[in-house]
Amino acid sequence: MIRTVPTKPYADQKPGTSGLRKKVPVFQQEHYAENFIQSIFDALDGYKGKTLVIGGDGRFYNREVIQKAIAMAAANGFGKVMVGQGGILSTPAASHVIRKYKTFGGIILSASHNPGGPHEDFGIKYNAGNGGPAPEKLTDAIFAKTKAISSFKTSDIDPIDIDTIGTVKAAGMTVEIIDPVTDYAELMESLFDFDALRKLFKSGFRMRFDAMHAVTGPYAKEILENRLGAPNGTCRNFKPLPDFGGHHPDPNLVHAKHLYDEMMGPDAPDFGAASDGDGDRNLIIGKGIFVTPSDSVAMLAANARLAPGYKDGLKGIARSMPTSGAADRVAEKLGIGIYETPTGWKFFGNLLDAGMATICGEESAGTGSNHVREKDGLWAVLLWLNILAARGESCKQVVTEHWATYGRNYYSRHDYEEVESERANALVDELRAKLGSLPGTSVNGLKIANADDFAYHDPVDGSTSEHQGIRILFEGGSRVVFRLSGTGTSGATLRVYIERYEPDKARHDLDTQAALADLIAAADDIAGIKSHTGRNKPSVIT
Ligand code: VG1
Ligand code: CO
């Protein structure tokens, strides 16, 4: 039943910020998915007889690759696989299943917020036994294996019925099809005050959750409507579709504009939220107020003690470097550690495992805690709800009070998508070359205090990760950060992150883009964004 199949390496299987992402037709090339899966196994040690979790976000090609992964896991000697029913497991739910059942690791099939469909994106990532994304050391080892692979192992088994919960045997391996929602819902129930949330909804609190036809639909339906009694209709677009209904499952102000418009409208519900393709991101919009993800991390951390799961306080906060400094002020006030990591959740794992951080967050709408080792969209939504219930205040009140206490970090990210790679690389190379000469000079009336290429020294394992984003730091604490995306699948995406701290309460209700206008202009002066990219405005502003 077990076969060794000769294959040839593909040169382009380098995992990015979060796994390997390519267009579906790339993944459909002969042995492309098999090569990558075998390379994952080849980079691991000691999994014989152990359990592997397999699931995905339900996008186009998910079911096919799940069958391949099962057949290959059996041939490679895993003792058991646990597969989400219908091939579904959100990223945080997969992380939880790995941890709860102490499995060896897991394979998650997702390209997250990228669009899905026959000509759109697909992805594969590996999570280790702690439930977190493979650290850089492992993704480097996987990449090395993909370049040298000459064969893979698979087994000739009939396709597994992944839609029926239960246990079967395949080529000597146990295949357990599990309910993807139950374990996760129980975990949420253990962290948050579900009684208080039930009361909140009973009192007439209105909420809108948009699952964007991605993986969180079944989770949100079960938790918000079934367990917490939110009215039917609270969850929208809750049926996972292979093409996400033709939209980008990216919960930002462009792709979830309908939600934003509703929340700013005259009959807005009290609270609005959305999640992304694989359920690890969150968009939070209160009635009449959008909560910038960087602010959300800070506000959740500042109020976390109000939820039962965090009643003893936090050990520390970690944020990715481009994320605003709002969380730093909270950590300072709480007297706990603050850690600044490169972009991507894989860098938080060590801090969480070592008990140095409890809450982590990224400006890209990712927030999470030590309950799993991934960012977690619904977790953030439930923590927000728990805080609102405990404080008896609106989202807008919580936000404005936070600013009054800590000051406001005006923050925006400008993305230039699908720029020709050579042009984007030229911009970065030029910028890097002049970093040393920038400090002390002024641009657009702003004096540059420092400029560097961010390097991270992991305090737990001592590893170093270089070239993680170019920072231009101005006198007074404002800054602009430039980096290229590691999740795109065509051309290059330039991300420009802009931040200004405003302590003055009288200046907390400015329009964000207006409050950052001089920094935005300075960013263009310094990096030549318009001339390099040939664009006169960003594709997405968040
Ligand atoms: C983006 C975000 C980053 C996030 C990553 C994965 O990466 O900026 O913060 O961790 O996506 O998120 P990049 O390299 O494109 O900037 V998910 O929800 O797409 O897995
Ligand atoms: Co995601």
XYZ file of N, CA, C and O in Angstrom, residues 65-166:
408
model
N -6.005 18.492 -0.899
C -4.700 18.418 -0.214
C -4.844 17.687 1.121
O -3.915 17.003 1.569
N -6.010 17.783 1.742
C -6.210 17.028 2.984
C -6.074 15.523 2.716
O -5.410 14.800 3.460
N -6.661 15.069 1.616
C -6.534 13.635 1.284
C -5.072 13.267 1.035
O -4.595 12.213 1.479
N -4.373 14.131 0.329
C -2.944 13.849 0.071
C -2.181 13.779 1.391
O -1.335 12.896 1.598
N -2.457 14.731 2.278
C -1.718 14.787 3.551
C -1.994 13.547 4.398
O -1.082 13.008 5.040
N -3.241 13.085 4.388
C -3.576 11.880 5.163
C -2.800 10.680 4.618
O -2.149 9.936 5.364
N -2.844 10.516 3.295
C -2.162 9.361 2.681
C -0.657 9.421 2.938
O -0.001 8.392 3.178
N -0.112 10.618 2.921
C 1.333 10.757 3.147
C 1.709 10.572 4.616
O 2.767 10.014 4.927
N 0.837 11.034 5.510
C 1.120 10.846 6.944
C 1.174 9.360 7.264
O 2.058 8.889 7.993
N 0.240 8.596 6.675
C 0.223 7.142 6.900
C 1.512 6.512 6.377
O 2.166 5.729 7.065
N 1.905 6.892 5.170
C 3.098 6.299 4.558
C 4.373 6.669 5.311
O 5.335 5.909 5.338
N 4.363 7.829 5.937
C 5.565 8.279 6.641
C 5.641 7.784 8.084
O 6.590 8.102 8.791
N 4.601 7.065 8.506
C 4.702 6.421 9.812
C 4.027 7.118 10.979
O 4.232 6.738 12.128
N 3.210 8.147 10.720
C 2.413 8.695 11.822
C 1.465 7.611 12.323
O 0.989 6.778 11.541
N 1.184 7.615 13.616
C 0.272 6.613 14.169
C -1.174 7.011 13.986
O -2.074 6.172 13.888
N -1.401 8.330 13.942
C -2.785 8.807 13.902
C -2.839 10.207 13.311
O -1.901 10.995 13.493
N -3.922 10.510 12.612
C -4.189 11.905 12.257
C -5.547 12.304 12.823
O -6.471 11.481 12.884
N -5.654 13.544 13.261
C -6.939 14.094 13.688
C -7.289 15.172 12.670
O -6.517 16.117 12.477
N -8.450 14.999 12.017
C -8.811 15.886 10.911
C -10.116 16.592 11.256
O -11.077 15.956 11.701
N -10.166 17.877 11.064
C -11.403 18.612 11.290
C -12.470 18.161 10.292
O -12.180 17.969 9.115
N -13.688 17.989 10.785
C -14.787 17.548 9.905
C -14.937 18.500 8.721
O -14.901 19.723 8.892
N -15.077 17.907 7.535
C -15.195 18.723 6.329
C -13.875 19.388 5.962
O -13.823 20.264 5.098
N -12.817 18.982 6.656
C -11.510 19.578 6.376
C -11.329 20.932 7.036
O -10.393 21.667 6.752
N -12.247 21.244 7.954
C -12.251 22.576 8.572
C -11.567 22.565 9.936
O -11.855 21.725 10.790
N -10.650 23.489 10.121
C -10.116 23.818 11.456
C -9.581 25.239 11.332
O -8.723 25.499 10.481
N -10.082 26.126 12.152
C -9.501 27.475 12.108
C -8.078 27.375 12.645
O -7.739 26.420 13.362
N -7.254 28.354 12.331
C -5.868 28.325 12.817
C -5.806 28.262 14.346
O -5.100 27.412 14.897
N -6.550 29.131 15.071
C -6.475 29.000 16.532
C -7.054 27.683 17.052
O -6.540 27.130 18.032
N -8.095 27.173 16.400
C -8.671 25.897 16.851
C -7.668 24.769 16.633
O -7.533 23.870 17.472
N -6.954 24.802 15.512
C -5.936 23.773 15.258
C -4.853 23.852 16.326
O -4.404 22.835 16.863
N -4.455 25.077 16.666
C -3.432 25.260 17.692
C -3.910 24.649 19.010
O -3.151 23.967 19.709
N -5.176 24.873 19.317
C -5.723 24.328 20.570
C -5.780 22.804 20.541
O -5.425 22.150 21.530
N -6.214 22.231 19.426
C -6.301 20.767 19.338
C -4.901 20.151 19.514
O -4.727 19.159 20.230
N -3.906 20.749 18.877
C -2.523 20.243 19.027
C -2.129 20.228 20.499
O -1.567 19.262 21.012
N -2.452 21.319 21.203
C -2.048 21.444 22.611
C -2.871 20.533 23.512
O -2.330 19.831 24.357
N -4.188 20.545 23.296
C -5.066 19.783 24.184
C -4.765 18.289 24.129
O -4.744 17.613 25.154
N -4.563 17.785 22.905
C -4.342 16.335 22.761
C -2.853 15.991 22.692
O -2.497 14.861 22.389
N -2.016 16.999 22.985
C -0.563 16.789 23.020
C -0.066 16.035 21.789
O 0.671 15.051 21.885
N -0.503 16.483 20.632
C -0.094 15.809 19.400
C 1.318 16.266 19.014
O 1.863 17.204 19.596
N 1.860 15.599 18.026
C 3.222 15.936 17.604
C 3.262 17.309 16.943
O 4.211 18.078 17.097
N 2.225 17.612 16.183
C 2.169 18.894 15.472
C 0.934 18.917 14.585
O 0.012 18.110 14.770
N 0.911 19.834 13.647
C -0.259 19.917 12.777
C 0.043 20.610 11.464
O 0.981 21.418 11.368
N -0.751 20.251 10.468
C -0.638 20.912 9.168
C -1.916 21.710 8.949
O -3.023 21.167 9.057
N -1.766 22.996 8.698
C -2.933 23.844 8.467
C -2.883 24.342 7.027
O -1.875 24.906 6.586
N -3.972 24.112 6.322
C -4.041 24.499 4.916
C -4.789 25.821 4.826
O -6.000 25.880 5.045
N -4.057 26.874 4.553
C -4.698 28.181 4.493
C -3.774 29.194 3.852
O -2.557 29.104 3.967
N -4.374 30.148 3.169
C -3.628 31.331 2.758
C -4.264 32.540 3.446
O -4.236 33.656 2.936
N -4.891 32.248 4.591
C -5.395 33.286 5.484
C -6.279 34.330 4.813
O -7.310 33.999 4.245
N -5.827 35.596 4.838
C -6.664 36.683 4.337
C -6.618 36.795 2.814
O -7.314 37.626 2.237
N -5.796 35.980 2.159
C -5.716 36.063 0.694
C -6.965 35.424 0.073
O -7.521 34.484 0.619
N -7.384 35.904 -1.101
C -8.591 35.361 -1.726
C -8.433 33.890 -2.119
O -7.314 33.396 -2.256
N -9.564 33.190 -2.290
C -9.544 31.774 -2.647
C -10.291 31.525 -3.941
O -11.054 32.370 -4.397
N -10.078 30.345 -4.542
C -10.746 29.997 -5.797
C -9.730 29.363 -6.724
O -8.534 29.354 -6.425
N -10.205 28.851 -7.870
C -9.317 28.120 -8.787
C -8.105 28.927 -9.256
O -7.076 28.347 -9.583
N -8.211 30.249 -9.268
C -7.069 31.053 -9.722
C -6.531 31.946 -8.624
O -5.768 32.869 -8.860
N -6.990 31.672 -7.406
C -6.535 32.510 -6.288
C -5.527 31.734 -5.435
O -4.828 30.891 -5.954
N -5.509 32.011 -4.135
C -4.381 31.534 -3.338
C -4.670 30.278 -2.515
O -5.805 30.033 -2.097
N -3.596 29.556 -2.257
C -3.648 28.395 -1.377
C -2.392 28.432 -0.513
O -1.415 29.101 -0.857
N -2.418 27.721 0.591
C -1.231 27.746 1.447
C -1.143 26.533 2.348
O -2.147 25.870 2.628
N 0.071 26.228 2.778
C 0.312 25.139 3.735
C 1.262 25.647 4.812
O 2.291 26.230 4.507
N 0.885 25.445 6.075
C 1.826 25.791 7.148
C 1.897 24.648 8.148
O 0.968 23.845 8.267
N 3.003 24.597 8.850
C 3.192 23.555 9.849
C 3.275 24.189 11.230
O 3.961 25.193 11.419
N 2.544 23.618 12.185
C 2.625 24.069 13.569
C 3.215 22.958 14.427
O 2.879 21.783 14.250
N 4.074 23.354 15.333
C 4.797 22.377 16.148
C 3.975 21.931 17.361
O 2.838 22.364 17.551
N 4.559 21.096 18.178
C 3.862 20.504 19.320
C 3.407 21.511 20.372
O 2.523 21.201 21.180
N 3.947 22.712 20.379
C 3.454 23.733 21.315
C 2.212 24.424 20.754
O 1.643 25.289 21.388
N 1.824 24.033 19.524
C 0.639 24.619 18.891
C 0.950 25.841 18.054
O 0.073 26.406 17.416
N 2.211 26.247 18.050
C 2.554 27.487 17.351
C 3.200 27.261 16.002
O 3.679 26.166 15.699
N 3.219 28.319 15.178
C 3.834 28.236 13.855
C 5.285 27.782 13.951
O 5.983 28.164 14.898
N 5.702 26.992 12.993
C 7.091 26.543 12.956
C 8.009 27.735 13.101
O 7.855 28.727 12.391
N 8.968 27.671 14.024
C 9.922 28.776 14.149
C 10.837 28.841 12.931
O 10.895 27.891 12.146
N 11.569 29.954 12.814
C 12.397 30.162 11.615
C 13.382 29.034 11.362
O 13.623 28.664 10.220
N 13.947 28.504 12.447
C 14.929 27.423 12.295
C 14.297 26.254 11.521
O 14.915 25.650 10.655
N 13.040 25.958 11.866
C 12.354 24.847 11.207
C 11.927 25.209 9.783
O 12.070 24.398 8.864
N 11.413 26.434 9.571
C 11.009 26.777 8.203
C 12.236 26.812 7.287
O 12.154 26.435 6.119
N 13.393 27.217 7.830
C 14.622 27.180 7.022
C 14.981 25.734 6.676
O 15.392 25.430 5.553
N 14.819 24.847 7.653
C 15.143 23.425 7.411
C 14.183 22.830 6.376
O 14.598 22.051 5.501
N 12.901 23.214 6.454
C 11.925 22.710 5.482
C 12.311 23.186 4.074
O 12.321 22.408 3.114
N 12.657 24.468 3.995
C 13.041 25.022 2.682
C 14.247 24.270 2.118
O 14.276 23.908 0.931
N 15.213 24.001 2.973
C 16.404 23.261 2.512
C 16.000 21.888 1.977
O 16.499 21.436 0.930
N 15.069 21.232 2.643
C 14.609 19.906 2.180
C 13.915 20.018 0.817
O 14.064 19.152 -0.033
N 13.122 21.097 0.624
C 12.391 21.217 -0.659
C 13.361 21.334 -1.828
O 13.034 20.953 -2.945
N 14.549 21.877 -1.554
C 15.507 22.086 -2.659
C 16.251 20.806 -3.019
O 16.871 20.734 -4.076
N 16.185 19.822 -2.132
C 16.970 18.600 -2.367
C 16.103 17.362 -2.531
O 16.615 16.262 -2.760
N 14.788 17.525 -2.435
C 13.900 16.350 -2.405
C 14.004 15.518 -3.696
O 14.104 16.067 -4.800
N 13.998 14.200 -3.544
C 14.036 13.356 -4.736
C 12.889 12.342 -4.749
O 12.616 11.707 -5.760
N 12.203 12.193 -3.624
C 11.043 11.293 -3.603
C 10.152 11.634 -2.417
O 10.585 12.321 -1.491
N 8.901 11.178 -2.507
C 8.020 11.301 -1.346
C 7.314 9.981 -1.124
O 7.247 9.144 -2.029
N 6.793 9.824 0.084
C 6.098 8.575 0.428
C 4.607 8.826 0.523
O 4.169 9.778 1.173
N 3.844 7.933 -0.124
C 2.396 8.038 0.022
C 1.813 6.630 0.082
O 2.527 5.646 -0.115
N 0.518 6.549 0.378
C -0.095 5.229 0.449
C -1.335 5.200 -0.442
O -2.022 6.214 -0.595
N -1.589 4.037 -1.021
C -2.758 3.894 -1.902
C -3.973 3.554 -1.068
O -4.243 2.389 -0.798
N -4.654 4.588 -0.629
C -5.873 4.343 0.153
C -7.044 5.002 -0.553
O -6.859 5.949 -1.324
N -8.242 4.503 -0.283
C -9.425 5.173 -0.828
C -9.568 6.516 -0.114
O -9.195 6.639 1.047
N -10.129 7.505 -0.810
C -10.337 8.795 -0.135
C -11.098 8.595 1.179
O -12.034 7.797 1.248
N -10.675 9.299 2.204
C -11.327 9.198 3.518
C -12.587 10.067 3.498
O -12.575 11.168 2.954
N -13.647 9.544 4.122
C -14.857 10.361 4.263
C -14.604 11.369 5.395
O -14.737 11.031 6.571
N -14.230 12.578 5.028
C -13.874 13.557 6.067
C -15.099 14.319 6.597
O -14.968 15.201 7.442
N -16.269 13.965 6.076
C -17.470 14.679 6.526
C -18.195 13.987 7.675
O -19.138 14.538 8.234
N -17.775 12.750 7.989
C -18.456 12.002 9.039
C -17.549 11.852 10.250
O -16.433 11.338 10.146
N -18.046 12.326 11.388
C -17.253 12.232 12.613
C -17.094 10.781 13.016
O -18.045 9.993 12.947
N -15.884 10.398 13.387
C -15.637 9.015 13.782
C -14.207 8.630 13.477
O -13.394 9.460 13.059
